[in-house]
């Protein structure tokens, strides 16, 4: 895949072939690429908790929130849940804030996962206190994101955004549709001599 193909294929997948395993070796390689990515001030405060066994996965799953725009869907059912997780943590003994490091790391992992034939979802809607207790995460490690991973069990399609409506939806076949703003909508031109940029 070239870069454009990789980005287009790297979508938020929320349903997986749960019983197709993702090995710890694969997770370690994904983190290896993340740790080599850029870090603010080169402080490198991120740590990673890996899970690919059913018992640990079952401790993680109840503390995740999956799709705010699909209020009648409670998340993936048994058999469609992630086969693995990476919990992205900020070590506050290294840096009080990790800036945007966790975003850089998460996208690096997701792109690499796609190249490896996997899919995933970056989850920020997490019951952090409950997850901390469930996994015994020390207090100095701040839970930033949970990355759900596995072989995708759904089709995700990009759509032109209509009337500014950002909500994703599922059609009768269960395919997931995601609206995207057009390129002209997201480009801003400089407008020297005024405080208002031209659009």
mmCIF file of C-alpha atoms in Angstrom:
data_model
loop_
_atom_site.group_PDB
_atom_site.id
_atom_site.type_symbol
_atom_site.label_atom_id
_atom_site.label_comp_id
_atom_site.label_asym_id
_atom_site.label_seq_id
_atom_site.Cartn_x
_atom_site.Cartn_y
_atom_site.Cartn_z
ATOM 1 C CA UNK A 1 0.000 0.000 0.000
ATOM 2 C CA UNK A 2 1.146 3.523 -0.661
ATOM 3 C CA UNK A 3 0.597 6.155 2.044
ATOM 4 C CA UNK A 4 -2.773 7.324 0.719
ATOM 5 C CA UNK A 5 -4.094 3.770 0.556
ATOM 6 C CA UNK A 6 -2.823 3.103 4.072
ATOM 7 C CA UNK A 7 -4.525 6.198 5.499
ATOM 8 C CA UNK A 8 -7.805 5.449 3.692
ATOM 9 C CA UNK A 9 -7.806 1.893 5.029
ATOM 10 C CA UNK A 10 -6.936 2.948 8.599
ATOM 11 C CA UNK A 11 -10.443 3.472 9.954
ATOM 12 C CA UNK A 12 -12.091 3.145 13.362
ATOM 13 C CA UNK A 13 -13.255 -0.466 13.443
ATOM 14 C CA UNK A 14 -15.550 -1.421 16.311
ATOM 15 C CA UNK A 15 -16.340 -5.050 15.448
ATOM 16 C CA UNK A 16 -13.690 -7.749 15.153
ATOM 17 C CA UNK A 17 -13.112 -11.467 14.664
ATOM 18 C CA UNK A 18 -12.531 -11.883 18.395
ATOM 19 C CA UNK A 19 -11.232 -15.438 18.229
ATOM 20 C CA UNK A 20 -8.538 -14.694 15.659
ATOM 21 C CA UNK A 21 -5.625 -13.987 17.999
ATOM 22 C CA UNK A 22 -3.169 -11.111 17.886
ATOM 23 C CA UNK A 23 0.147 -12.203 19.363
ATOM 24 C CA UNK A 24 2.173 -10.311 21.933
ATOM 25 C CA UNK A 25 5.011 -10.243 19.393
ATOM 26 C CA UNK A 26 2.786 -8.251 17.011
ATOM 27 C CA UNK A 27 1.803 -5.837 19.788
ATOM 28 C CA UNK A 28 5.447 -5.374 20.759
ATOM 29 C CA UNK A 29 6.339 -4.537 17.150
ATOM 30 C CA UNK A 30 3.544 -1.941 17.021
ATOM 31 C CA UNK A 31 4.883 -0.336 20.211
ATOM 32 C CA UNK A 32 8.418 -0.518 18.813
ATOM 33 C CA UNK A 33 7.308 1.739 15.951
ATOM 34 C CA UNK A 34 5.466 4.063 18.351
ATOM 35 C CA UNK A 35 8.496 4.472 20.612
ATOM 36 C CA UNK A 36 10.588 5.506 17.594
ATOM 37 C CA UNK A 37 8.094 8.254 16.673
ATOM 38 C CA UNK A 38 8.398 11.932 17.554
ATOM 39 C CA UNK A 39 8.101 13.051 21.181
ATOM 40 C CA UNK A 40 7.763 16.612 22.535
ATOM 41 C CA UNK A 41 11.109 17.701 23.928
ATOM 42 C CA UNK A 42 12.221 14.122 23.299
ATOM 43 C CA UNK A 43 11.059 13.307 26.838
ATOM 44 C CA UNK A 44 9.462 10.017 25.750
ATOM 45 C CA UNK A 45 7.110 9.680 28.745
ATOM 46 C CA UNK A 46 4.746 7.150 27.202
ATOM 47 C CA UNK A 47 4.451 3.601 28.505
ATOM 48 C CA UNK A 48 2.301 0.807 27.101
ATOM 49 C CA UNK A 49 0.309 -1.994 28.688
ATOM 50 C CA UNK A 50 -0.290 -4.898 26.308
ATOM 51 C CA UNK A 51 -3.167 -7.357 26.444
ATOM 52 C CA UNK A 52 -3.834 -10.256 24.093
ATOM 53 C CA UNK A 53 -5.123 -12.958 26.422
ATOM 54 C CA UNK A 54 -8.881 -13.441 26.897
ATOM 55 C CA UNK A 55 -8.774 -13.023 30.680
ATOM 56 C CA UNK A 56 -7.069 -9.609 30.619
ATOM 57 C CA UNK A 57 -9.140 -8.534 27.614
ATOM 58 C CA UNK A 58 -12.288 -9.316 29.608
ATOM 59 C CA UNK A 59 -11.081 -7.055 32.414
ATOM 60 C CA UNK A 60 -10.568 -4.168 29.974
ATOM 61 C CA UNK A 61 -13.703 -4.372 27.854
ATOM 62 C CA UNK A 62 -16.378 -3.272 30.420
ATOM 63 C CA UNK A 63 -14.614 0.051 30.983
ATOM 64 C CA UNK A 64 -14.768 1.241 27.361
ATOM 65 C CA UNK A 65 -17.422 3.345 25.597
ATOM 66 C CA UNK A 66 -17.734 2.558 21.925
ATOM 67 C CA UNK A 67 -19.924 4.767 19.708
ATOM 68 C CA UNK A 68 -21.590 7.921 21.005
ATOM 69 C CA UNK A 69 -23.479 8.483 17.744
ATOM 70 C CA UNK A 70 -25.030 4.995 17.894
ATOM 71 C CA UNK A 71 -27.072 5.268 21.125
ATOM 72 C CA UNK A 72 -28.944 2.002 20.537
ATOM 73 C CA UNK A 73 -25.729 0.004 20.160
ATOM 74 C CA UNK A 74 -24.026 -1.096 23.355
ATOM 75 C CA UNK A 75 -20.728 -1.973 21.773
ATOM 76 C CA UNK A 76 -19.399 -5.152 20.201
ATOM 77 C CA UNK A 77 -21.053 -8.372 21.356
ATOM 78 C CA UNK A 78 -19.211 -11.530 22.344
ATOM 79 C CA UNK A 79 -17.368 -12.904 19.339
ATOM 80 C CA UNK A 80 -16.988 -9.371 17.891
ATOM 81 C CA UNK A 81 -14.850 -7.855 20.640
ATOM 82 C CA UNK A 82 -11.194 -6.913 20.203
ATOM 83 C CA UNK A 83 -8.601 -9.684 20.261
ATOM 84 C CA UNK A 84 -6.017 -7.348 21.799
ATOM 85 C CA UNK A 85 -5.518 -3.966 23.438
ATOM 86 C CA UNK A 86 -2.735 -1.479 23.954
ATOM 87 C CA UNK A 87 -3.285 0.915 26.862
ATOM 88 C CA UNK A 88 -1.289 4.109 26.286
ATOM 89 C CA UNK A 89 0.000 5.606 29.540
ATOM 90 C CA UNK A 90 1.822 8.811 30.457
ATOM 91 C CA UNK A 91 4.520 8.348 33.082
ATOM 92 C CA UNK A 92 4.046 11.506 35.147
ATOM 93 C CA UNK A 93 7.415 10.967 36.854
ATOM 94 C CA UNK A 94 8.943 11.816 33.467
ATOM 95 C CA UNK A 95 6.543 14.555 32.300
ATOM 96 C CA UNK A 96 3.418 16.025 33.906
ATOM 97 C CA UNK A 97 1.908 16.260 30.419
ATOM 98 C CA UNK A 98 2.734 14.236 27.335
ATOM 99 C CA UNK A 99 1.450 16.961 24.999
ATOM 100 C CA UNK A 100 0.298 15.310 21.780
ATOM 101 C CA UNK A 101 2.690 12.361 22.062
ATOM 102 C CA UNK A 102 -0.151 9.926 22.690
ATOM 103 C CA UNK A 103 -1.900 11.025 19.483
ATOM 104 C CA UNK A 104 1.288 10.563 17.467
ATOM 105 C CA UNK A 105 1.858 7.139 19.027
ATOM 106 C CA UNK A 106 -1.744 6.017 18.542
ATOM 107 C CA UNK A 107 -1.836 6.934 14.849
ATOM 108 C CA UNK A 108 1.543 5.296 14.283
ATOM 109 C CA UNK A 109 0.226 2.100 15.871
ATOM 110 C CA UNK A 110 -2.994 2.185 13.861
ATOM 111 C CA UNK A 111 -1.201 2.700 10.549
ATOM 112 C CA UNK A 112 1.202 -0.132 11.353
ATOM 113 C CA UNK A 113 -1.694 -2.358 12.434
ATOM 114 C CA UNK A 114 -3.414 -1.731 9.094
ATOM 115 C CA UNK A 115 -0.249 -2.636 7.214
ATOM 116 C CA UNK A 116 -0.152 -5.876 9.270
ATOM 117 C CA UNK A 117 -3.699 -6.772 8.199
ATOM 118 C CA UNK A 118 -5.366 -5.664 11.430
ATOM 119 C CA UNK A 119 -7.779 -2.883 12.288
ATOM 120 C CA UNK A 120 -8.442 -0.937 15.431
ATOM 121 C CA UNK A 121 -10.183 1.827 17.271
ATOM 122 C CA UNK A 122 -8.635 4.620 19.345
ATOM 123 C CA UNK A 123 -10.776 4.951 22.461
ATOM 124 C CA UNK A 124 -10.698 8.050 24.632
ATOM 125 C CA UNK A 125 -14.065 7.401 26.292
ATOM 126 C CA UNK A 126 -12.747 5.207 29.078
ATOM 127 C CA UNK A 127 -13.719 4.776 32.747
ATOM 128 C CA UNK A 128 -10.135 5.430 33.806
ATOM 129 C CA UNK A 129 -10.547 4.863 37.548
ATOM 130 C CA UNK A 130 -12.264 1.526 37.032
ATOM 131 C CA UNK A 131 -9.742 0.427 34.400
ATOM 132 C CA UNK A 132 -6.869 1.395 36.692
ATOM 133 C CA UNK A 133 -8.305 -0.810 39.432
ATOM 134 C CA UNK A 134 -9.054 -3.678 37.040
ATOM 135 C CA UNK A 135 -5.479 -3.787 35.741
ATOM 136 C CA UNK A 136 -3.598 -2.631 38.843
ATOM 137 C CA UNK A 137 -2.047 0.339 37.047
ATOM 138 C CA UNK A 138 0.129 2.430 39.396
ATOM 139 C CA UNK A 139 -1.033 5.979 40.166
ATOM 140 C CA UNK A 140 1.896 7.705 38.455
ATOM 141 C CA UNK A 141 0.843 6.216 35.094
ATOM 142 C CA UNK A 142 -1.948 8.335 33.616
ATOM 143 C CA UNK A 143 -4.296 6.454 31.284
ATOM 144 C CA UNK A 144 -4.370 8.414 28.032
ATOM 145 C CA UNK A 145 -6.002 6.091 25.475
ATOM 146 C CA UNK A 146 -6.994 2.498 24.915
ATOM 147 C CA UNK A 147 -6.313 1.051 21.471
ATOM 148 C CA UNK A 148 -8.575 -1.862 20.529
ATOM 149 C CA UNK A 149 -7.126 -4.204 17.907
ATOM 150 C CA UNK A 150 -8.062 -7.267 15.889
ATOM 151 C CA UNK A 151 -9.050 -8.476 12.465
ATOM 152 C CA UNK A 152 -11.922 -6.192 11.345
ATOM 153 C CA UNK A 153 -15.369 -7.711 11.077
ATOM 154 C CA UNK A 154 -17.074 -4.715 9.480
ATOM 155 C CA UNK A 155 -16.850 -2.501 6.437
ATOM 156 C CA UNK A 156 -16.200 1.195 7.049
ATOM 157 C CA UNK A 157 -16.875 3.679 4.236
ATOM 158 C CA UNK A 158 -16.085 7.378 3.976
ATOM 159 C CA UNK A 159 -18.817 9.727 2.766
ATOM 160 C CA UNK A 160 -18.902 13.427 1.816
ATOM 161 C CA UNK A 161 -20.261 15.407 4.752
ATOM 162 C CA UNK A 162 -23.795 16.751 4.248
ATOM 163 C CA UNK A 163 -24.910 20.016 5.921
ATOM 164 C CA UNK A 164 -22.148 19.841 8.517
ATOM 165 C CA UNK A 165 -23.512 16.633 10.056
ATOM 166 C CA UNK A 166 -20.530 14.808 11.612
ATOM 167 C CA UNK A 167 -22.494 11.786 12.886
ATOM 168 C CA UNK A 168 -21.485 8.384 11.573
ATOM 169 C CA UNK A 169 -24.190 5.785 10.931
ATOM 170 C CA UNK A 170 -24.802 2.177 9.925
ATOM 171 C CA UNK A 171 -26.886 1.105 6.966
ATOM 172 C CA UNK A 172 -29.277 -1.866 6.769
ATOM 173 C CA UNK A 173 -26.373 -4.183 5.875
ATOM 174 C CA UNK A 174 -24.462 -3.082 8.987
ATOM 175 C CA UNK A 175 -21.841 -1.147 7.030
ATOM 176 C CA UNK A 176 -20.404 1.797 8.935
ATOM 177 C CA UNK A 177 -20.489 5.211 7.160
ATOM 178 C CA UNK A 178 -18.271 8.102 8.268
ATOM 179 C CA UNK A 179 -18.801 11.647 6.910
ATOM 180 C CA UNK A 180 -15.692 13.693 6.133
ATOM 181 C CA UNK A 181 -15.298 17.398 5.436
ATOM 182 C CA UNK A 182 -13.993 18.261 1.969
ATOM 183 C CA UNK A 183 -10.456 19.508 1.363
ATOM 184 C CA UNK A 184 -11.599 23.083 0.534
ATOM 185 C CA UNK A 185 -13.474 23.189 3.861
ATOM 186 C CA UNK A 186 -10.372 22.459 5.915
ATOM 187 C CA UNK A 187 -7.886 24.735 4.107
ATOM 188 C CA UNK A 188 -7.294 28.257 5.406
ATOM 189 C CA UNK A 189 -5.371 30.909 3.434
ATOM 190 C CA UNK A 190 -3.254 33.540 5.179
ATOM 191 C CA UNK A 191 -4.755 37.030 5.061
ATOM 192 C CA UNK A 192 -1.935 39.469 5.920
ATOM 193 C CA UNK A 193 -2.837 42.713 7.639
ATOM 194 C CA UNK A 194 -5.990 41.426 9.303
ATOM 195 C CA UNK A 195 -6.759 39.270 12.310
ATOM 196 C CA UNK A 196 -9.253 37.198 10.317
ATOM 197 C CA UNK A 197 -7.802 34.498 8.053
ATOM 198 C CA UNK A 198 -9.350 34.120 4.638
ATOM 199 C CA UNK A 199 -11.201 30.898 3.899
#
